[in-house]
Coordinates of N, CA and C in Angstrom, one line a residue:
L1 N 10.8 21.1 11.5 CA 11.5 19.9 11.0 C 11.9 19.0 12.2
V2 N 12.4 19.6 13.2 CA 12.8 18.8 14.4 C 11.6 18.2 15.0
G3 N 10.5 18.9 15.1 CA 9.3 18.4 15.7 C 8.7 17.3 14.9
A4 N 8.8 17.3 13.5 CA 8.4 16.3 12.7 C 9.1 15.0 12.9
K5 N 10.5 15.1 13.1 CA 11.3 13.9 13.3 C 11.0 13.3 14.7
R6 N 10.6 14.0 15.6 CA 10.3 13.5 17.0 C 8.8 13.1 17.1
G7 N 7.9 13.9 16.4 CA 6.5 13.7 16.5 C 5.9 12.6 15.7
E8 N 6.5 12.3 14.5 CA 5.9 11.2 13.7 C 6.0 9.9 14.4
P9 N 7.1 9.5 14.9 CA 7.2 8.2 15.6 C 6.2 8.1 16.8
L10 N 6.1 9.2 17.5 CA 5.1 9.2 18.6 C 3.7 9.1 18.1
L11 N 3.4 9.8 17.0 CA 2.0 9.7 16.4 C 1.7 8.3 16.0
F12 N 2.7 7.6 15.3 CA 2.5 6.3 14.8 C 2.4 5.3 16.0
G13 N 3.1 5.5 17.0 CA 3.0 4.6 18.2 C 1.7 4.7 18.9
L14 N 1.2 6.0 19.0 CA -0.1 6.1 19.7 C -1.2 5.6 18.9
I15 N -1.2 5.7 17.6 CA -2.2 5.2 16.7 C -2.2 3.6 16.8
G16 N -1.0 3.1 16.7 CA -0.8 1.6 16.8 C -1.3 1.0 18.1
A17 N -1.1 1.8 19.2 CA -1.5 1.3 20.5 C -3.0 1.3 20.6
A18 N -3.7 2.2 19.9 CA -5.2 2.3 20.0 C -6.0 1.3 19.2
V19 N -5.3 0.4 18.4 CA -5.9 -0.5 17.5 C -6.0 -1.9 18.0
D20 N -7.2 -2.5 17.9 CA -7.3 -3.9 18.2 C -7.6 -4.6 16.9
V21 N -6.5 -5.1 16.3 CA -6.5 -5.7 15.0 C -7.3 -7.0 15.0
S22 N -7.5 -7.6 16.1 CA -8.2 -8.9 16.2 C -9.7 -8.7 15.9
R23 N -10.2 -7.5 16.0 CA -11.6 -7.2 15.7 C -11.8 -7.0 14.2
L24 N -10.8 -6.9 13.4 CA -10.9 -6.7 12.0 C -11.1 -8.0 11.3
K25 N -12.2 -8.2 10.7 CA -12.6 -9.5 10.0 C -11.8 -9.5 8.7
G26 N -11.6 -10.8 8.2 CA -10.9 -11.0 7.0 C -11.4 -10.3 5.8
N27 N -12.8 -10.4 5.6 CA -13.4 -9.8 4.4 C -13.3 -8.3 4.5
V28 N -13.4 -7.7 5.6 CA -13.2 -6.3 5.8 C -11.8 -5.8 5.4
A29 N -10.8 -6.6 5.9 CA -9.4 -6.3 5.6 C -9.2 -6.5 4.1
G30 N -9.7 -7.5 3.5 CA -9.6 -7.7 2.1 C -10.1 -6.6 1.3
Y31 N -11.3 -6.1 1.6 CA -11.9 -5.0 0.9 C -11.1 -3.7 1.2
G32 N -10.6 -3.6 2.4 CA -9.7 -2.4 2.7 C -8.5 -2.4 1.9
V33 N -7.8 -3.6 1.7 CA -6.6 -3.6 0.9 C -7.0 -3.4 -0.6
L34 N -8.1 -3.9 -1.0 CA -8.5 -3.7 -2.4 C -8.8 -2.2 -2.7
T35 N -9.5 -1.6 -1.7 CA -9.7 -0.1 -1.9 C -8.4 0.7 -1.8
L36 N -7.5 0.3 -1.0 CA -6.2 1.0 -0.9 C -5.5 0.8 -2.2
G37 N -5.5 -0.4 -2.8 CA -4.8 -0.7 -4.1 C -5.4 0.2 -5.2
C38 N -6.7 0.3 -5.2 CA -7.4 1.1 -6.3 C -7.0 2.5 -6.1
G39 N -7.0 3.0 -4.9 CA -6.7 4.4 -4.6 C -5.2 4.7 -4.9
L40 N -4.3 3.8 -4.6 CA -2.9 4.0 -5.0 C -2.7 4.0 -6.5
C41 N -3.4 3.2 -7.2 CA -3.3 3.2 -8.7 C -3.8 4.5 -9.3
A42 N -4.9 4.9 -8.8 CA -5.5 6.2 -9.2 C -4.6 7.4 -8.9
R43 N -4.0 7.4 -7.7 CA -3.1 8.4 -7.3 C -1.8 8.4 -8.1
C44 N -1.3 7.2 -8.4 CA 0.0 7.2 -9.2 C -0.3 7.6 -10.6
A45 N -1.4 7.2 -11.2 CA -1.7 7.7 -12.6 C -1.9 9.2 -12.6
T46 N -2.6 9.7 -11.6 CA -2.8 11.2 -11.6 C -1.5 11.9 -11.4
A47 N -0.6 11.4 -10.5 CA 0.7 12.1 -10.3 C 1.5 12.0 -11.6
F48 N 1.4 10.9 -12.3 CA 2.2 10.7 -13.5 C 1.7 11.8 -14.6
F49 N 0.5 11.9 -14.8 CA -0.1 12.8 -15.8 C 0.1 14.3 -15.3
A50 N 0.0 14.5 -14.0 CA 0.2 15.9 -13.5 C 1.6 16.4 -13.7
A51 N 2.6 15.5 -13.6 CA 4.0 15.8 -13.8 C 4.3 16.0 -15.3
G52 N 3.4 15.8 -16.2 CA 3.7 15.8 -17.6 C 3.7 17.2 -18.2
G53 N 3.4 18.3 -17.4 CA 3.4 19.6 -18.0 C 4.7 20.2 -18.1
G54 N 5.7 19.7 -17.5 CA 7.1 20.2 -17.6 C 7.9 19.5 -18.6
K55 N 9.2 19.6 -18.4 CA 10.2 19.0 -19.4 C 10.8 17.7 -18.8
L56 N 10.0 17.0 -18.0 CA 10.5 15.8 -17.4 C 10.4 14.6 -18.3
S57 N 11.3 13.7 -18.2 CA 11.3 12.5 -19.0 C 10.2 11.5 -18.4
V58 N 9.9 10.5 -19.2 CA 8.9 9.5 -18.7 C 9.4 8.8 -17.5
K59 N 10.7 8.5 -17.4 CA 11.3 7.9 -16.2 C 11.1 8.8 -15.0
E60 N 11.4 10.1 -15.2 CA 11.3 11.0 -14.0 C 9.8 11.1 -13.6
R61 N 8.9 11.2 -14.6 CA 7.5 11.2 -14.2 C 7.0 10.0 -13.5
L62 N 7.5 8.8 -13.9 CA 7.2 7.6 -13.3 C 7.7 7.6 -11.8
F63 N 8.9 8.1 -11.6 CA 9.5 8.2 -10.3 C 8.6 9.1 -9.4
I64 N 8.2 10.2 -9.9 CA 7.3 11.1 -9.2 C 6.0 10.4 -8.8
A65 N 5.4 9.6 -9.7 CA 4.2 8.9 -9.4 C 4.4 8.0 -8.3
I66 N 5.6 7.3 -8.2 CA 5.9 6.4 -7.1 C 6.2 7.2 -5.8
A67 N 6.9 8.2 -5.9 CA 7.3 9.0 -4.8 C 6.1 9.7 -4.1
W68 N 5.1 10.0 -4.9 CA 3.9 10.7 -4.3 C 2.9 9.7 -3.7
T69 N 3.2 8.4 -3.6 CA 2.3 7.5 -2.9 C 2.3 7.9 -1.4
P70 N 1.2 7.6 -0.7 CA 1.2 8.0 0.7 C 2.3 7.3 1.5
K71 N 2.8 8.1 2.5 CA 3.8 7.6 3.4 C 3.3 7.4 4.8
A72 N 2.0 7.6 5.0 CA 1.3 7.2 6.2 C 1.2 8.4 7.2
T73 N 1.8 9.5 7.0 CA 1.6 10.6 8.0 C 0.2 11.1 8.1
V74 N -0.5 11.3 7.0 CA -1.8 11.8 7.0 C -2.8 10.7 7.6
Q75 N -2.5 9.4 7.2 CA -3.3 8.3 7.7 C -3.2 8.3 9.2
A76 N -2.0 8.4 9.7 CA -1.8 8.3 11.2 C -2.5 9.5 11.9
A77 N -2.5 10.6 11.3 CA -3.1 11.8 11.9 C -4.6 11.8 11.9
L78 N -5.2 11.2 10.8 CA -6.6 11.2 10.7 C -7.4 9.9 11.0
A79 N -6.7 8.8 11.1 CA -7.3 7.5 11.3 C -8.2 7.5 12.5
G80 N -7.8 8.1 13.6 CA -8.6 8.0 14.8 C -9.8 9.0 14.9
L81 N -9.9 9.9 14.0 CA -11.0 10.9 14.2 C -12.4 10.3 14.1
P82 N -12.7 9.4 13.1 CA -14.1 8.9 13.1 C -14.4 8.1 14.4
F83 N -13.4 7.4 14.9 CA -13.6 6.6 16.1 C -13.9 7.5 17.3
D84 N -13.0 8.5 17.5 CA -13.2 9.5 18.6 C -14.6 10.2 18.5
A85 N -15.0 10.6 17.3 CA -16.2 11.3 17.1 C -17.4 10.4 17.4
A86 N -17.3 9.1 17.0 CA -18.4 8.2 17.3 C -18.6 7.9 18.8
I87 N -17.4 7.8 19.5 CA -17.5 7.6 20.9 C -18.1 8.8 21.6
E88 N -17.7 9.9 21.2 CA -18.2 11.2 21.8 C -19.7 11.3 21.6
V89 N -20.2 11.0 20.4 CA -21.6 11.3 20.1 C -22.5 10.1 20.5
Y90 N -22.1 8.9 20.2 CA -22.9 7.7 20.4 C -22.6 6.8 21.6
G91 N -21.3 6.9 22.1 CA -20.9 6.1 23.2 C -20.0 4.9 22.7
R92 N -19.3 4.3 23.6 CA -18.3 3.3 23.3 C -18.9 2.1 22.7
G93 N -20.0 1.6 23.1 CA -20.5 0.3 22.7 C -21.4 0.4 21.4
S94 N -21.5 1.5 20.8 CA -22.5 1.7 19.7 C -21.9 1.1 18.4
P95 N -22.9 0.9 17.5 CA -22.5 0.4 16.2 C -21.6 1.4 15.4
E96 N -21.8 2.7 15.7 CA -21.0 3.7 15.0 C -19.6 3.7 15.5
A97 N -19.4 3.5 16.9 CA -18.1 3.4 17.4 C -17.4 2.1 16.9
Y98 N -18.1 1.0 16.7 CA -17.5 -0.1 16.1 C -17.0 0.2 14.6
R99 N -17.8 0.9 13.9 CA -17.4 1.2 12.5 C -16.2 2.2 12.5
G100 N -16.2 3.1 13.5 CA -15.1 4.0 13.6 C -13.8 3.2 14.0
E101 N -14.0 2.2 14.8 CA -12.8 1.3 15.1 C -12.3 0.6 13.9
I102 N -13.2 0.1 13.1 CA -12.9 -0.5 11.8 C -12.1 0.4 10.9
L103 N -12.6 1.7 10.8 CA -11.8 2.7 10.0 C -10.4 2.9 10.6
L104 N -10.3 3.0 11.9 CA -9.0 3.1 12.5 C -8.1 2.0 12.2
A105 N -8.6 0.8 12.3 CA -7.8 -0.4 12.0 C -7.4 -0.4 10.5
L106 N -8.3 0.0 9.6 CA -7.9 0.1 8.2 C -6.9 1.2 8.0
G107 N -7.0 2.3 8.7 CA -6.0 3.3 8.6 C -4.6 2.8 9.0
V108 N -4.6 2.0 10.1 CA -3.3 1.5 10.5 C -2.8 0.4 9.5
L109 N -3.7 -0.3 8.9 CA -3.3 -1.3 7.9 C -2.7 -0.6 6.7
S110 N -3.3 0.5 6.3 CA -2.8 1.3 5.2 C -1.4 1.8 5.5
I111 N -1.2 2.2 6.8 CA 0.2 2.7 7.2 C 1.2 1.5 7.1
L112 N 0.8 0.4 7.6 CA 1.7 -0.8 7.5 C 2.0 -1.2 6.1
I113 N 1.1 -0.9 5.2 CA 1.4 -1.3 3.8 C 2.1 -0.2 3.0
T114 N 1.7 1.0 3.1 CA 2.2 2.0 2.2 C 3.6 2.6 2.7
A115 N 3.8 2.7 4.0 CA 5.1 3.3 4.4 C 6.3 2.5 4.0
P116 N 6.3 1.2 4.3 CA 7.6 0.4 3.9 C 7.6 0.2 2.4
L117 N 6.5 0.0 1.8 CA 6.5 -0.3 0.3 C 6.9 1.0 -0.4
G118 N 6.4 2.2 0.0 CA 6.7 3.4 -0.6 C 8.2 3.8 -0.5
A119 N 8.7 3.6 0.7 CA 10.1 3.9 1.0 C 11.0 2.9 0.2
A120 N 10.7 1.7 0.2 CA 11.5 0.7 -0.6 C 11.4 1.0 -2.1
A121 N 10.3 1.3 -2.6 CA 10.1 1.6 -4.0 C 10.9 2.8 -4.4
M122 N 10.9 3.8 -3.6 CA 11.7 5.0 -3.9 C 13.2 4.7 -3.9
A123 N 13.7 3.9 -2.9 CA 15.1 3.6 -2.8 C 15.5 2.8 -4.0
V124 N 14.8 1.8 -4.4 CA 15.2 0.9 -5.5 C 15.0 1.6 -6.8
L125 N 13.9 2.2 -7.1 CA 13.6 2.7 -8.4 C 14.2 4.1 -8.6
G126 N 14.6 4.8 -7.5 CA 15.3 6.1 -7.7 C 16.6 5.9 -8.4
E127 N 17.3 4.8 -8.1 CA 18.6 4.5 -8.7 C 18.5 4.1 -10.1
R128 N 17.3 3.4 -10.4 CA 17.1 2.9 -11.8 C 16.5 3.9 -12.7
L129 N 15.6 4.8 -12.2 CA 14.9 5.7 -13.1 C 15.5 7.0 -13.2
L130 N 16.3 7.5 -12.3 CA 16.8 8.9 -12.3 C 18.3 8.8 -12.7
D131 N 18.6 9.8 -13.5 CA 20.0 10.0 -13.9 C 20.6 11.1 -13.1
K132 N 21.9 11.0 -12.7 CA 22.6 12.0 -12.0 C 23.2 12.9 -13.0
D133 N 23.1 14.2 -12.7 CA 23.8 15.2 -13.5 C 25.2 15.4 -13.0
P134 N 26.2 15.0 -13.8 CA 27.6 15.0 -13.3 C 28.1 16.4 -13.0
E135 N 27.6 17.4 -13.7 CA 28.0 18.8 -13.4 C 27.4 19.3 -12.1
F136 N 26.2 18.8 -11.7 CA 25.6 19.2 -10.5 C 26.1 18.5 -9.3
C137 N 26.4 17.2 -9.5 CA 26.8 16.3 -8.4 C 28.3 16.2 -8.2
A138 N 28.8 16.5 -7.0 CA 30.3 16.4 -6.8 C 30.6 15.0 -6.3
S139 N 29.7 14.4 -5.6 CA 29.9 13.1 -5.0 C 29.0 12.0 -5.6
P140 N 29.3 10.8 -5.5 CA 28.4 9.7 -6.0 C 27.1 9.7 -5.3
R141 N 27.0 10.3 -4.1 CA 25.7 10.2 -3.4 C 24.7 11.3 -3.8
G142 N 25.2 12.2 -4.7 CA 24.3 13.2 -5.2 C 24.3 14.5 -4.4
T143 N 25.3 14.8 -3.6 CA 25.4 16.0 -2.9 C 25.7 17.2 -3.8
P144 N 24.9 18.2 -3.8 CA 25.2 19.4 -4.6 C 26.5 20.0 -4.2
R145 N 27.3 20.4 -5.2 CA 28.6 21.1 -4.9 C 28.4 22.6 -4.8
Q146 N 29.2 23.2 -4.1 CA 29.2 24.7 -4.0 C 29.7 25.2 -5.3
S147 N 29.0 26.1 -6.0 CA 29.4 26.6 -7.2 C 30.5 27.6 -7.1
V148 N 31.6 27.4 -7.9 CA 32.7 28.3 -7.8 C 32.8 29.1 -9.2
D149 N 31.8 28.8 -10.0 CA 31.8 29.5 -11.3 C 31.6 31.0 -11.1
S150 N 32.3 31.8 -11.8 CA 32.1 33.2 -11.7 C 32.0 33.8 -13.1
R151 N 31.3 34.9 -13.2 CA 31.1 35.6 -14.5 C 31.4 37.0 -14.3
R152 N 31.8 37.6 -15.4 CA 32.1 39.0 -15.4 C 30.9 39.8 -16.0
V153 N 30.5 40.7 -15.2 CA 29.3 41.5 -15.6 C 29.7 42.9 -15.8
G154 N 29.4 43.5 -17.0 CA 29.7 44.9 -17.2 C 28.7 45.8 -16.5
V155 N 29.2 46.7 -15.7 CA 28.3 47.7 -15.0 C 28.7 49.1 -15.6
S156 N 27.7 49.7 -16.1 CA 27.9 51.0 -16.7 C 27.8 52.1 -15.6
D157 N 28.9 52.9 -15.4 CA 28.9 54.0 -14.5 C 29.1 55.3 -15.3
P158 N 28.2 56.3 -15.3 CA 28.4 57.4 -16.1 C 29.6 58.3 -15.9
E159 N 30.1 58.3 -14.7 CA 31.3 59.1 -14.4 C 32.6 58.4 -14.8
T160 N 32.7 57.1 -14.5 CA 34.0 56.4 -14.8 C 34.0 55.6 -16.0
G161 N 32.8 55.4 -16.6 CA 32.7 54.5 -17.8 C 32.3 53.1 -17.3
T162 N 32.5 52.1 -18.2 CA 32.1 50.7 -17.9 C 33.2 50.1 -16.9
Q163 N 32.7 49.4 -15.9 CA 33.5 48.8 -15.0 C 33.1 47.3 -14.9
D164 N 34.1 46.4 -14.9 CA 33.8 45.0 -14.7 C 33.7 44.6 -13.3
V165 N 32.7 43.8 -13.0 CA 32.5 43.3 -11.6 C 32.4 41.8 -11.7
E166 N 33.1 41.1 -10.8 CA 33.0 39.6 -10.8 C 31.9 39.2 -9.9
V167 N 31.0 38.3 -10.4 CA 29.8 37.8 -9.7 C 29.9 36.3 -9.7
T168 N 29.7 35.7 -8.6 CA 29.7 34.2 -8.5 C 28.3 33.7 -9.0
E169 N 28.3 32.4 -9.4 CA 27.1 31.8 -9.8 C 26.0 31.8 -8.8
D170 N 26.4 31.6 -7.5 CA 25.4 31.6 -6.4 C 24.8 33.0 -6.2
E171 N 25.6 34.0 -6.4 CA 25.0 35.4 -6.3 C 24.0 35.6 -7.4
V172 N 24.3 35.1 -8.6 CA 23.4 35.3 -9.7 C 22.1 34.5 -9.4
K173 N 22.1 33.3 -8.9 CA 20.9 32.6 -8.5 C 20.2 33.3 -7.4
L174 N 20.9 33.8 -6.4 CA 20.3 34.5 -5.3 C 19.5 35.7 -5.8
G175 N 20.1 36.4 -6.8 CA 19.5 37.6 -7.3 C 18.2 37.3 -8.0
R176 N 18.1 36.1 -8.6 CA 16.8 35.7 -9.3 C 15.8 35.1 -8.3
G177 N 16.1 35.1 -7.0 CA 15.2 34.5 -6.1 C 15.5 33.1 -5.7
G178 N 16.6 32.6 -6.3 CA 17.0 31.2 -6.0 C 17.7 31.1 -4.7
S179 N 18.2 30.0 -4.4 CA 19.0 29.8 -3.1 C 20.1 28.9 -3.4
F180 N 21.0 28.7 -2.4 CA 22.2 27.9 -2.6 C 21.8 26.5 -2.7

Protein backbone atom coordinates (compact mmCIF):
# COMPACT_ATOMS: atom_id res chain seq x y z
CA LEU A 1 0.00 0.00 0.00
CA VAL A 2 2.80 2.43 0.80
CA GLY A 3 4.57 1.50 -2.43
CA ALA A 4 1.41 2.15 -4.42
CA LYS A 5 1.05 5.62 -2.93
CA ARG A 6 4.63 6.49 -3.87
CA GLY A 7 4.89 4.46 -7.07
CA GLU A 8 1.77 5.60 -8.91
CA PRO A 9 2.75 9.30 -9.17
CA LEU A 10 6.21 8.25 -10.33
CA LEU A 11 4.71 5.91 -12.92
CA PHE A 12 2.35 8.63 -14.21
CA GLY A 13 5.20 11.14 -14.36
CA LEU A 14 7.48 8.82 -16.31
CA ILE A 15 4.76 7.93 -18.79
CA GLY A 16 3.83 11.59 -19.27
CA ALA A 17 7.45 12.54 -19.86
CA ALA A 18 7.82 9.91 -22.58
CA VAL A 19 4.96 11.26 -24.70
CA ASP A 20 5.18 13.78 -27.52
CA VAL A 21 1.55 14.85 -27.84
CA SER A 22 2.35 17.12 -30.79
CA ARG A 23 2.76 14.01 -32.96
CA LEU A 24 -0.82 12.94 -32.26
CA LYS A 25 -3.02 14.03 -35.17
CA GLY A 26 -6.52 15.34 -34.55
CA ASN A 27 -8.35 12.53 -36.32
CA VAL A 28 -6.34 9.90 -34.43
CA ALA A 29 -7.11 11.60 -31.11
CA GLY A 30 -10.79 11.82 -32.10
CA TYR A 31 -10.94 8.11 -32.92
CA GLY A 32 -9.08 7.37 -29.70
CA VAL A 33 -11.59 9.35 -27.61
CA LEU A 34 -14.48 7.70 -29.47
CA THR A 35 -13.00 4.23 -28.82
CA LEU A 36 -12.43 5.14 -25.17
CA GLY A 37 -16.05 6.33 -24.85
CA CYS A 38 -17.41 3.12 -26.39
CA GLY A 39 -15.20 1.02 -24.12
CA LEU A 40 -16.29 2.95 -21.02
CA CYS A 41 -19.96 2.54 -21.93
CA ALA A 42 -19.52 -1.20 -22.44
CA ARG A 43 -17.57 -1.52 -19.17
CA CYS A 44 -20.18 0.44 -17.19
CA ALA A 45 -23.03 -1.65 -18.61
CA THR A 46 -21.16 -4.87 -17.86
CA ALA A 47 -20.38 -3.76 -14.30
CA PHE A 48 -24.01 -2.74 -13.75
CA PHE A 49 -25.35 -6.13 -14.84
CA ALA A 50 -22.57 -8.04 -13.06
CA ALA A 51 -23.53 -6.38 -9.78
CA GLY A 52 -27.13 -7.53 -10.24
CA GLY A 53 -26.61 -10.97 -8.72
CA GLY A 54 -26.78 -9.74 -5.13
CA LYS A 55 -29.24 -7.74 -3.11
CA LEU A 56 -28.02 -4.34 -4.25
CA SER A 57 -30.43 -1.58 -5.22
CA VAL A 58 -30.39 -0.04 -8.68
CA LYS A 59 -28.69 3.06 -7.25
CA GLU A 60 -25.94 0.95 -5.68
CA ARG A 61 -25.43 -0.97 -8.91
CA LEU A 62 -25.22 2.29 -10.83
CA PHE A 63 -22.56 3.55 -8.43
CA ILE A 64 -20.59 0.33 -8.88
CA ALA A 65 -20.75 0.79 -12.65
CA ILE A 66 -19.32 4.29 -12.29
CA ALA A 67 -16.74 3.32 -9.67
CA TRP A 68 -15.40 0.50 -11.84
CA THR A 69 -14.42 2.83 -14.67
CA PRO A 70 -10.68 2.85 -15.24
CA LYS A 71 -8.63 5.12 -13.01
CA ALA A 72 -5.51 5.03 -15.19
CA THR A 73 -3.16 2.75 -13.24
CA VAL A 74 -3.29 -0.07 -15.79
CA GLN A 75 -3.11 2.35 -18.71
CA ALA A 76 -0.01 3.96 -17.22
CA ALA A 77 1.64 0.60 -16.62
CA LEU A 78 0.91 -0.82 -20.08
CA ALA A 79 0.87 2.20 -22.40
CA GLY A 80 4.58 2.14 -23.14
CA LEU A 81 4.93 -1.58 -23.84
CA PRO A 82 4.05 -1.51 -27.59
CA PHE A 83 6.35 1.47 -28.13
CA ASP A 84 9.26 -0.20 -26.31
CA ALA A 85 8.72 -3.50 -28.15
CA ALA A 86 8.60 -1.76 -31.55
CA ILE A 87 11.83 0.12 -30.85
CA GLU A 88 13.55 -3.06 -29.71
CA VAL A 89 12.50 -5.11 -32.73
CA TYR A 90 12.26 -2.58 -35.59
CA GLY A 91 14.29 0.45 -34.45
CA ARG A 92 13.39 3.99 -33.43
CA GLY A 93 12.52 5.43 -36.88
CA SER A 94 10.32 2.56 -38.06
CA PRO A 95 6.61 2.81 -38.87
CA GLU A 96 5.95 0.30 -36.08
CA ALA A 97 7.70 2.54 -33.55
CA TYR A 98 5.55 5.44 -34.76
CA ARG A 99 2.41 3.35 -34.21
CA GLY A 100 3.69 2.37 -30.78
CA GLU A 101 4.20 6.05 -29.98
CA ILE A 102 0.62 6.75 -31.10
CA LEU A 103 -0.62 4.02 -28.74
CA LEU A 104 1.45 5.51 -25.93
CA ALA A 105 -0.03 8.96 -26.57
CA LEU A 106 -3.56 7.51 -26.65
CA GLY A 107 -2.85 5.72 -23.37
CA VAL A 108 -1.81 9.01 -21.78
CA LEU A 109 -4.89 10.67 -23.27
CA SER A 110 -7.07 7.99 -21.67
CA ILE A 111 -5.34 8.65 -18.34
CA LEU A 112 -6.01 12.37 -18.64
CA ILE A 113 -9.68 11.71 -19.37
CA THR A 114 -10.61 8.82 -17.09
CA ALA A 115 -8.69 9.59 -13.90
CA PRO A 116 -10.18 13.01 -13.08
CA LEU A 117 -13.63 12.23 -14.48
CA GLY A 118 -13.83 8.91 -12.62
CA ALA A 119 -12.74 10.46 -9.33
CA ALA A 120 -15.14 13.39 -9.72
CA ALA A 121 -18.04 11.12 -10.68
CA MET A 122 -17.48 8.93 -7.61
CA ALA A 123 -17.26 11.92 -5.31
CA VAL A 124 -20.40 13.60 -6.64
CA LEU A 125 -22.58 10.57 -7.33
CA GLY A 126 -21.53 8.65 -4.21
CA GLU A 127 -23.33 11.19 -2.04
CA ARG A 128 -26.41 11.11 -4.27
CA LEU A 129 -26.72 7.40 -5.01
CA LEU A 130 -25.61 5.74 -1.78
CA ASP A 131 -27.47 5.81 1.53
CA LYS A 132 -25.60 5.71 4.81
CA ASP A 133 -26.64 3.13 7.35
CA PRO A 134 -27.10 5.09 10.62
CA GLU A 135 -26.50 1.97 12.72
CA PHE A 136 -23.20 1.29 10.99
CA CYS A 137 -21.93 4.86 10.79
CA ALA A 138 -21.02 6.81 13.91
CA SER A 139 -19.90 9.96 12.13
CA PRO A 140 -21.34 11.84 9.16
CA ARG A 141 -18.23 10.90 7.14
CA GLY A 142 -19.12 7.20 7.26
CA THR A 143 -16.46 5.95 9.65
CA PRO A 144 -17.47 2.56 11.02
CA ARG A 145 -17.87 2.53 14.76
CA GLN A 146 -16.40 -0.06 17.04
CA SER A 147 -19.17 -2.44 17.99
CA VAL A 148 -19.95 -2.60 21.67
CA ASP A 149 -22.91 -4.91 21.28
CA SER A 150 -22.56 -8.06 23.33
CA ARG A 151 -24.57 -11.25 23.36
CA ARG A 152 -24.92 -13.99 25.89
CA VAL A 153 -24.15 -17.42 24.58
CA GLY A 154 -25.05 -20.54 26.49
CA VAL A 155 -22.13 -22.97 26.73
CA SER A 156 -22.95 -26.44 27.87
CA ASP A 157 -20.42 -27.98 30.28
CA PRO A 158 -21.20 -31.60 31.34
CA GLU A 159 -19.63 -31.21 34.80
CA THR A 160 -21.04 -27.85 35.86
CA GLY A 161 -24.11 -27.52 33.66
CA THR A 162 -24.87 -24.60 31.37
CA GLN A 163 -22.71 -21.57 31.82
CA ASP A 164 -23.32 -18.14 30.23
CA VAL A 165 -20.45 -16.47 28.44
CA GLU A 166 -20.49 -12.87 27.19
CA VAL A 167 -19.28 -12.48 23.61
CA THR A 168 -18.90 -9.16 21.82
CA GLU A 169 -20.22 -8.58 18.30
CA ASP A 170 -16.68 -8.28 16.91
CA GLU A 171 -15.71 -11.65 18.36
CA VAL A 172 -18.75 -13.20 16.70
CA LYS A 173 -17.77 -11.69 13.32
CA LEU A 174 -14.16 -12.77 13.82
CA GLY A 175 -15.30 -16.31 14.57
CA ARG A 176 -17.14 -16.41 11.22
CA GLY A 177 -14.05 -15.32 9.34
CA GLY A 178 -14.95 -11.62 9.36
CA SER A 179 -12.80 -8.79 10.55
CA PHE A 180 -13.18 -5.61 12.53
